[in-house]
Amino acid sequence: MMSNRRNLKREIHEKLNDHVLRDALARFAEVYPGAREKALEGIEDVEGLRQRLRDMKRDAVARIDELADKFEAEATKRGITVFRAKTGEDLKQYILDLCRNRGVKGVVKSKSMASEEVDLNPALEEAGIGVTETDLGEWIISLAGHKPSHMVMPAIHLNRYQVSEYFSGELETAIEPDIAFMVQTARVTLREKFLRADMGITGANFGIAENGAVGLLTNEGNARLVTTLPPIHVVIIGYEKLIPTVRDAAPILRLLPRGATAQLMTSYMSLISGRTPVMVKRNGGWVEGEKEVHYILLDNGRLAAARDDTFREIYQCIRCGSCLNVCPVYALVGGHVYGGHTYAGGIGAILTAFMSGMKAFEEFNELCIGCRRCTTVCPGMIDIPGLIEELRLRSVKEHGLPFLMNKIFDVMTNRRLFHGLLRAASVAQKPFTSAGLVRHLPLFLAGMTKDRSLPSIANVPLRDRLDNVIKKIDNPVQRVGFFSGCTMDFVFPETGENVIRVLQDLDMEVAYPDGQGCCGKPVSATGDVEHAKKIAMNNIEAFEECDVDVIVCACPTGVEQIRGYPRLFEDDAQWKGRAQRMAGRIEEFCSFVAREYEKRGRLEKASPRPDAVKVTYHDSCHLKRVLGVSEEPRKLIESVAGCELVEMKDADACCGMSGAFGVTHSNLSIPILKRKMKHIEETGAEIVACACSGCMVQLRGGIDRLTPDKKMKHIADILAENIIN
Amino acid sequence: MRRYCDNRQGTIPPGVFDSHLYDEFELRAKAVSAEVFRVTRADEAINIILAIVNDTGVKTVASVSCPLIEASGIVDALKGNGVAVYTEQARIAEHIGVADIGMSGVAFGIAECGSVCQDALAVETRLVSSLPPLHIAFMKSRNIVPGIEEALEIISGFFTAGYVSWITGPSRTADIERVLTIGVHGPARLVIIAVDEGPDEGAA
């Protein structure tokens, strides 16, 4: 277990320098999305199947007590002993007592994450019971004394040479680092363990209430041996694995292997119920007996989650690991940095909160950068980043914000003070400026960043340039408010000017209320509702004063945040109404302009001029996966005759910025950026387009460092330049 | 030998099996490294299996009984070629550790994923299909369901207790450097003999 003094940054640093791990994870991250797609090809309606799985699991958790009672009754009817373990301690005590009563000396296990969650193996070993993990990867790491680094590939951090050393040590003979030979060696060694074991312990991929059966999936065939050879079988199953009927296993069986390893089905899938026959030796001969079977139904925080309206969603998890396979942070560091807890990644942070408490959650939840890529692949359609935000909210309610962060947010809430400091920063940073970029972000981020080039604070913010760009429009078709957000105001004011030009070109009158400030996202992302409320009230008042029908924002995070303002005022009807009015008027720039262009017949694909420049488009996580906007920016680029759109690989993979994460965890952010830059480089494009000021900060920093011949542009820049031309 | 259901055909709704699905089933099974042989009559399995016996120097075979295995005459053919064949439960249990081949019948195949579905309640059925390095599964070529949904539909009709196994290709692992390696705990080879004529099911 973790000490409170753990140094997450140091652990991350170590993993980033583990090249075996880095290379293996990177190769896997490259091939996984394509392999998964291919595995899903045979399913006509993947979304429909995901919804079925989600709905089936929602129904199951809604009547979890009924299902558990039925499962227990049906199992009991078939001669199985069922024990409900409230905690890990209860579970271990039960198994230790059983071992003692039956004289068990050797146990073979097939994979059970629940048993790892409660540290079962050390407890058995302390009691002098030999316990062998039979999944090859689990066996390897048990020899190495490691924790799993991946849910499905627990030994992915070890190469063949390291494995051969552990094998040689265990078997006290030199084992060649030949993979096929080592697999055979494991077969022979573990076969002995299977044949001698007095007890087999398995997990369960699902438990069926209507007939008390459990389902087990493996590729190696070890679960079949664990459930066939020893005379006693113990199943450890969490409440979240219960499903009503045999038929309800269908969406799990269709999505689990495809999501986990891009297989259509694992090599073995077994459904077992009741006391199945087993061969026992009696008087020197083999006779058939009845297997003794125990089910341990594990709570350990699960029932509390089931009774929580928000967090019962974790029952939709089928432990496939798809979310980890597409997670940009996980692909860099693997599972070990998640605090030594059994469940890694974003989903791991949530599960751990319920199984090990909020303290454990606080240790590693910041490793979720909210890119939401996991939500596009999760078979159970769990909103992992959304649940993490909700947990952060609860964590801040419980423990408050760290002192420094609280002070910074006090400053950000005072718009005049905050903007005054940003202006001062544009002067203060002068000595460090190189090629328009600085080595250190000023002020509130200064303490959190190092070794990074991030864009500088502009000499003149957008709010001081308005007189040069805002024009009086005769007979405007519409009056539009412009919410810029801090980044566009203070870092990319030229882009802000271009947003205004594009809107004015559509004969719209643009209003830029001076009272507007930060949207509040950096604050509410930490779970701090009180500061977020004050910031929201400030913006609501500012836009009420200028009386507009539509408010345009060219930053998806800003749009998302403002749409969420009403939720901040659940307990204040008057402010809630005002927040709803603002939220109802906010429009994202690309989708708004695309719609207006289409009305005017300007969204047609232009045939690129001979001198057209190649443009590649990067999907912002929040623009694509929160706001659902991915076609419009591409159509806008293609409407410009001077541009030729070329797609990059994984255009919708995160750039690594993700608000403050890009700064607070720069050692993780930069490798994610480098992968993005590699895909950009491969397109041969001269211009990298995006429609998010957060991504612009990151990508411009990357271009400056790695590919200075390229240019970073917001869609608004591309459109405005086209008007001028 | 113990079976979960002696008349499982009665539980399978008419029209579920479709012989047009065979090609897709074979394609998917081969894609996961199963070796699939389609024969008209069960006795044609003899030549296929004897060829394997000769190629790999097989000395011992453990086989459970099923209508298709009986119809094939393979047990006598193996014995005639000097192979020790164990078919009784206690003898299977005693010799399974050294058996080179395990033989059993399976109830039906699943086209969607190339799996075969076995009533594995009888412990000897599980022994012969789990422990030897090569497992030969007999099935009726027309007994194929389109997908996982239909397979569960059938199982749902008869499975109230027992042990049902789906087997999809040989045992495999990718736990060392993600290199696919076959035959870790279960059989390294799965041979499927799909028979067109004869007894209506190959299920054990």
Short mmCIF file of C-alpha atoms in Angstrom, two decimals, chain A residues 85-389:
data_model
loop_
_atom_site.label_atom_id
_atom_site.label_comp_id
_atom_site.label_asym_id
_atom_site.label_seq_id
_atom_site.Cartn_x
_atom_site.Cartn_y
_atom_site.Cartn_z
CA ALA A 85 -17.77 -10.66 2.03
CA LYS A 86 -18.24 -7.08 3.12
CA THR A 87 -14.53 -6.33 3.12
CA GLY A 88 -11.28 -7.78 1.86
CA GLU A 89 -10.51 -8.91 5.40
CA ASP A 90 -13.75 -10.92 5.52
CA LEU A 91 -12.86 -12.55 2.21
CA LYS A 92 -9.35 -13.51 3.27
CA GLN A 93 -10.54 -14.88 6.61
CA TYR A 94 -13.12 -17.04 4.86
CA ILE A 95 -10.57 -18.54 2.48
CA LEU A 96 -7.99 -19.05 5.24
CA ASP A 97 -10.57 -20.84 7.39
CA LEU A 98 -11.61 -23.00 4.45
CA CYS A 99 -7.99 -23.90 3.71
CA ARG A 100 -7.41 -24.79 7.33
CA ASN A 101 -10.55 -26.95 7.58
CA ARG A 102 -9.82 -28.83 4.36
CA GLY A 103 -6.07 -29.16 4.88
CA VAL A 104 -5.30 -27.20 1.72
CA LYS A 105 -1.60 -26.82 1.06
CA GLY A 106 -1.46 -25.78 -2.59
CA VAL A 107 -3.69 -23.31 -4.45
CA VAL A 108 -3.74 -22.57 -8.17
CA LYS A 109 -5.34 -19.35 -9.33
CA SER A 110 -6.56 -18.06 -12.62
CA LYS A 111 -6.81 -14.32 -12.96
CA SER A 112 -8.89 -12.55 -10.34
CA MET A 113 -8.47 -8.81 -10.07
CA ALA A 114 -10.72 -8.78 -7.02
CA SER A 115 -8.21 -11.06 -5.26
CA GLU A 116 -5.44 -8.59 -6.11
CA GLU A 117 -7.60 -5.75 -4.89
CA VAL A 118 -7.77 -7.33 -1.42
CA ASP A 119 -4.16 -8.67 -1.39
CA LEU A 120 -5.19 -12.30 -1.05
CA ASN A 121 -1.93 -13.97 -2.09
CA PRO A 122 0.27 -12.50 0.67
CA ALA A 123 -2.33 -13.57 3.23
CA LEU A 124 -2.28 -17.15 1.95
CA GLU A 125 1.49 -17.25 1.83
CA GLU A 126 1.78 -15.94 5.38
CA ALA A 127 -0.40 -18.84 6.46
CA GLY A 128 2.03 -21.24 4.78
CA ILE A 129 -0.20 -22.05 1.81
CA GLY A 130 1.53 -22.25 -1.55
CA VAL A 131 -0.31 -20.11 -4.10
CA THR A 132 0.48 -20.07 -7.82
CA GLU A 133 -0.81 -17.61 -10.39
CA THR A 134 -1.29 -19.64 -13.56
CA ASP A 135 -1.92 -16.89 -16.12
CA LEU A 136 1.51 -16.62 -17.74
CA GLY A 137 1.79 -12.86 -17.34
CA GLU A 138 0.61 -12.99 -13.74
CA TRP A 139 3.05 -15.82 -13.01
CA ILE A 140 5.94 -13.84 -14.48
CA ILE A 141 5.24 -10.79 -12.38
CA SER A 142 4.73 -12.90 -9.28
CA LEU A 143 8.23 -14.31 -9.84
CA ALA A 144 9.50 -10.77 -10.36
CA GLY A 145 7.67 -9.44 -7.31
CA HIS A 146 6.00 -6.79 -9.47
CA LYS A 147 2.49 -5.45 -9.74
CA PRO A 148 0.60 -5.75 -13.05
CA SER A 149 1.45 -2.91 -15.42
CA HIS A 150 -1.57 -3.55 -17.62
CA MET A 151 -5.02 -5.00 -16.99
CA VAL A 152 -4.87 -7.54 -19.82
CA MET A 153 -1.08 -7.73 -20.35
CA PRO A 154 0.28 -7.61 -16.81
CA ALA A 155 3.93 -8.20 -17.78
CA ILE A 156 4.08 -5.80 -20.72
CA HIS A 157 6.88 -3.90 -18.95
CA LEU A 158 9.26 -6.88 -19.19
CA ASN A 159 11.15 -8.12 -22.24
CA ARG A 160 12.18 -11.69 -23.04
CA TYR A 161 15.63 -11.26 -21.48
CA GLN A 162 14.21 -10.07 -18.18
CA VAL A 163 11.65 -12.89 -18.21
CA SER A 164 14.39 -15.47 -18.84
CA GLU A 165 16.26 -14.17 -15.79
CA TYR A 166 13.24 -14.58 -13.56
CA PHE A 167 12.58 -18.07 -14.97
CA SER A 168 16.22 -19.07 -14.50
CA GLY A 169 16.11 -17.87 -10.90
CA GLU A 170 12.90 -19.73 -10.12
CA LEU A 171 13.86 -23.01 -11.82
CA GLU A 172 17.52 -22.81 -10.78
CA THR A 173 18.68 -23.60 -14.26
CA ALA A 174 19.59 -21.38 -17.20
CA ILE A 175 16.50 -20.68 -19.33
CA GLU A 176 17.20 -19.34 -22.82
CA PRO A 177 15.44 -16.07 -23.69
CA ASP A 178 13.43 -17.73 -26.46
CA ILE A 179 9.74 -16.91 -26.13
CA ALA A 180 8.31 -20.21 -27.46
CA PHE A 181 10.71 -22.15 -25.24
CA MET A 182 9.84 -20.09 -22.19
CA VAL A 183 6.12 -20.60 -22.80
CA GLN A 184 6.73 -24.38 -22.95
CA THR A 185 8.77 -24.16 -19.77
CA ALA A 186 5.87 -22.41 -18.06
CA ARG A 187 3.48 -25.09 -19.35
CA VAL A 188 5.53 -27.90 -17.90
CA THR A 189 6.26 -26.16 -14.60
CA LEU A 190 2.71 -25.00 -13.98
CA ARG A 191 1.17 -28.32 -15.09
CA GLU A 192 2.72 -29.89 -12.00
CA LYS A 193 1.13 -27.22 -9.83
CA PHE A 194 -2.29 -27.82 -11.41
CA LEU A 195 -2.11 -31.56 -10.82
CA ARG A 196 -1.09 -31.19 -7.19
CA ALA A 197 -3.32 -28.32 -6.12
CA ASP A 198 -5.94 -28.87 -3.44
CA MET A 199 -7.90 -25.77 -4.35
CA GLY A 200 -8.53 -23.66 -7.43
CA ILE A 201 -9.42 -19.96 -7.14
CA THR A 202 -10.87 -18.00 -10.04
CA GLY A 203 -12.49 -14.68 -10.60
CA ALA A 204 -15.53 -14.39 -12.84
CA ASN A 205 -16.23 -12.31 -15.90
CA PHE A 206 -19.92 -12.45 -15.03
CA GLY A 207 -22.32 -14.21 -12.71
CA ILE A 208 -25.79 -15.19 -13.88
CA ALA A 209 -28.62 -14.73 -11.38
CA GLU A 210 -31.17 -17.02 -13.06
CA ASN A 211 -29.05 -20.17 -12.71
CA GLY A 212 -26.21 -19.25 -10.37
CA ALA A 213 -23.61 -19.78 -13.10
CA VAL A 214 -20.33 -17.95 -13.57
CA GLY A 215 -18.67 -17.17 -16.90
CA LEU A 216 -14.90 -17.33 -17.35
CA LEU A 217 -12.89 -16.19 -20.36
CA THR A 218 -9.22 -17.02 -20.90
CA ASN A 219 -6.88 -17.48 -23.81
CA GLU A 220 -4.40 -19.77 -22.16
CA GLY A 221 -6.87 -22.37 -20.91
CA ASN A 222 -5.73 -22.00 -17.32
CA ALA A 223 -9.23 -21.29 -15.98
CA ARG A 224 -10.47 -24.59 -17.45
CA LEU A 225 -7.69 -26.41 -15.60
CA VAL A 226 -8.19 -24.49 -12.35
CA THR A 227 -11.91 -25.38 -12.44
CA THR A 228 -11.40 -29.01 -13.55
CA LEU A 229 -8.47 -30.50 -11.65
CA PRO A 230 -8.55 -29.49 -7.94
CA PRO A 231 -11.40 -30.87 -5.79
CA ILE A 232 -12.32 -27.43 -4.38
CA HIS A 233 -13.23 -24.38 -6.46
CA VAL A 234 -13.55 -20.90 -4.96
CA VAL A 235 -15.00 -18.11 -7.10
CA ILE A 236 -14.33 -14.51 -6.10
CA ILE A 237 -16.92 -12.31 -7.74
CA GLY A 238 -17.77 -8.63 -7.23
CA TYR A 239 -21.40 -7.49 -7.15
CA GLU A 240 -20.83 -5.52 -10.37
CA LYS A 241 -20.41 -8.77 -12.30
CA LEU A 242 -23.96 -9.97 -11.73
CA ILE A 243 -26.31 -10.11 -14.73
CA PRO A 244 -29.91 -11.35 -14.82
CA THR A 245 -29.94 -14.13 -17.46
CA VAL A 246 -27.82 -16.32 -19.73
CA ARG A 247 -28.98 -14.25 -22.71
CA ASP A 248 -27.70 -11.09 -21.05
CA ALA A 249 -24.16 -12.45 -21.42
CA ALA A 250 -24.38 -11.83 -25.18
CA PRO A 251 -23.34 -8.16 -25.27
CA ILE A 252 -20.49 -8.92 -22.85
CA LEU A 253 -19.25 -11.87 -24.89
CA ARG A 254 -19.45 -9.88 -28.10
CA LEU A 255 -17.70 -6.76 -26.80
CA LEU A 256 -15.24 -7.95 -24.14
CA PRO A 257 -12.75 -9.93 -26.31
CA ARG A 258 -13.06 -7.43 -29.14
CA GLY A 259 -12.31 -4.50 -26.85
CA ALA A 260 -9.67 -6.16 -24.71
CA THR A 261 -7.44 -7.81 -27.30
CA ALA A 262 -9.23 -7.24 -30.62
CA GLN A 263 -10.22 -10.94 -30.70
CA LEU A 264 -13.64 -12.13 -31.83
CA MET A 265 -13.64 -14.58 -28.94
CA THR A 266 -11.07 -15.72 -26.41
CA SER A 267 -9.76 -19.27 -26.85
CA TYR A 268 -11.88 -20.51 -23.97
CA MET A 269 -15.20 -19.39 -22.56
CA SER A 270 -16.76 -21.52 -19.85
CA LEU A 271 -20.13 -21.34 -18.15
CA ILE A 272 -20.12 -23.28 -14.89
CA SER A 273 -22.88 -23.86 -12.40
CA GLY A 274 -23.31 -26.33 -9.60
CA ARG A 275 -21.06 -29.04 -8.23
CA THR A 276 -19.53 -30.45 -11.38
CA PRO A 277 -17.79 -33.85 -11.36
CA VAL A 278 -14.13 -34.05 -10.46
CA MET A 279 -11.68 -36.98 -10.50
CA VAL A 280 -10.23 -37.91 -7.13
CA LYS A 281 -7.74 -40.60 -6.29
CA ARG A 282 -9.04 -43.17 -3.84
CA ASN A 283 -7.24 -46.39 -2.86
CA GLY A 284 -4.79 -45.93 -5.70
CA GLY A 285 -7.46 -45.54 -8.38
CA TRP A 286 -9.33 -42.61 -9.93
CA VAL A 287 -12.99 -42.22 -9.10
CA GLU A 288 -15.50 -39.52 -9.84
CA GLY A 289 -16.47 -37.19 -7.02
CA GLU A 290 -18.43 -33.99 -6.66
CA LYS A 291 -16.48 -30.78 -6.62
CA GLU A 292 -16.84 -28.57 -3.56
CA VAL A 293 -17.72 -25.06 -4.75
CA HIS A 294 -17.71 -21.74 -2.87
CA TYR A 295 -18.80 -18.37 -4.21
CA ILE A 296 -17.52 -15.29 -2.42
CA LEU A 297 -19.59 -12.28 -3.37
CA LEU A 298 -17.36 -9.28 -2.66
CA ASP A 299 -18.65 -5.86 -1.62
CA ASN A 300 -15.60 -3.78 -0.58
CA GLY A 301 -17.25 -0.48 -1.56
CA ARG A 302 -19.27 -1.81 -4.46
CA LEU A 303 -22.66 -1.64 -2.77
CA ALA A 304 -22.06 1.96 -1.70
CA ALA A 305 -21.41 2.75 -5.35
CA ALA A 306 -24.59 0.94 -6.36
CA ARG A 307 -26.61 3.16 -4.03
CA ASP A 308 -25.02 6.34 -5.41
CA ASP A 309 -27.08 7.80 -8.25
CA THR A 310 -24.00 9.05 -10.09
CA PHE A 311 -21.46 6.34 -9.41
CA ARG A 312 -23.59 3.29 -10.02
CA GLU A 313 -22.34 3.87 -13.55
CA ILE A 314 -19.18 1.91 -12.65
CA TYR A 315 -21.30 -1.24 -12.77
CA GLN A 316 -21.20 -0.78 -16.55
CA CYS A 317 -17.47 -1.68 -16.53
CA ILE A 318 -16.68 -5.17 -17.86
CA ARG A 319 -12.89 -4.87 -17.20
CA CYS A 320 -11.86 -5.03 -20.85
CA GLY A 321 -9.23 -2.31 -20.58
CA SER A 322 -10.28 -0.58 -23.82
CA CYS A 323 -10.20 2.74 -22.00
CA LEU A 324 -6.57 2.17 -21.01
CA ASN A 325 -5.66 1.06 -24.51
CA VAL A 326 -6.60 4.46 -25.94
CA CYS A 327 -5.53 6.60 -22.97
CA PRO A 328 -2.64 8.89 -23.97
CA VAL A 329 -1.23 9.02 -20.43
CA TYR A 330 -1.52 5.28 -19.83
CA ALA A 331 0.22 4.64 -23.15
CA LEU A 332 3.24 6.49 -21.77
CA VAL A 333 3.58 5.23 -18.24
CA GLY A 334 1.53 2.04 -17.90
CA GLY A 335 -0.24 0.91 -14.78
CA HIS A 336 2.44 1.17 -12.13
CA VAL A 337 2.11 4.87 -11.43
CA TYR A 338 -1.48 4.42 -10.38
CA GLY A 339 -0.42 3.97 -6.80
CA GLY A 340 0.02 0.21 -6.78
CA HIS A 341 -3.74 -0.17 -6.80
CA THR A 342 -5.13 -3.02 -8.83
CA TYR A 343 -7.20 -0.93 -11.20
CA ALA A 344 -5.26 1.57 -13.30
CA GLY A 345 -6.10 4.50 -15.53
CA GLY A 346 -9.15 6.73 -15.35
CA ILE A 347 -11.55 3.89 -14.57
CA GLY A 348 -9.03 2.72 -11.98
CA ALA A 349 -9.14 6.09 -10.23
CA ILE A 350 -12.92 5.81 -9.92
CA LEU A 351 -13.01 2.17 -8.82
CA THR A 352 -10.23 2.85 -6.34
CA ALA A 353 -12.19 5.74 -4.79
CA PHE A 354 -14.88 3.27 -3.77
CA MET A 355 -12.64 0.34 -2.87
CA SER A 356 -9.79 2.16 -1.16
CA GLY A 357 -11.23 5.58 -0.34
CA MET A 358 -10.86 9.18 -1.49
CA LYS A 359 -7.26 9.49 -0.29
CA ALA A 360 -6.23 6.84 -2.79
CA PHE A 361 -8.24 8.60 -5.51
CA GLU A 362 -6.50 11.89 -4.76
CA GLU A 363 -3.12 10.23 -5.27
CA PHE A 364 -3.53 9.73 -8.98
CA ASN A 365 -6.77 11.15 -10.38
CA GLU A 366 -4.85 14.03 -11.97
CA LEU A 367 -3.48 11.54 -14.51
CA CYS A 368 -6.83 11.72 -16.31
CA ILE A 369 -6.46 14.60 -18.75
CA GLY A 370 -10.11 14.59 -19.76
CA CYS A 371 -9.50 13.97 -23.47
CA ARG A 372 -12.56 11.71 -23.49
CA ARG A 373 -11.12 9.28 -26.02
CA CYS A 374 -12.03 6.44 -23.64
CA THR A 375 -15.69 7.38 -23.86
CA THR A 376 -15.68 6.54 -27.57
CA VAL A 377 -14.54 2.95 -27.00
CA CYS A 378 -15.94 1.92 -23.59
CA PRO A 379 -18.34 -0.99 -24.27
CA GLY A 380 -20.46 0.06 -21.28
CA MET A 381 -20.46 3.72 -22.36
CA ILE A 382 -19.11 4.97 -19.03
CA ASP A 383 -18.39 8.69 -18.83
CA ILE A 384 -15.04 8.13 -17.14
CA PRO A 385 -13.78 11.75 -17.28
CA GLY A 386 -17.18 13.02 -16.14
CA LEU A 387 -17.16 10.72 -13.11
CA ILE A 388 -13.62 11.81 -12.28
CA GLU A 389 -14.70 15.46 -12.34
#
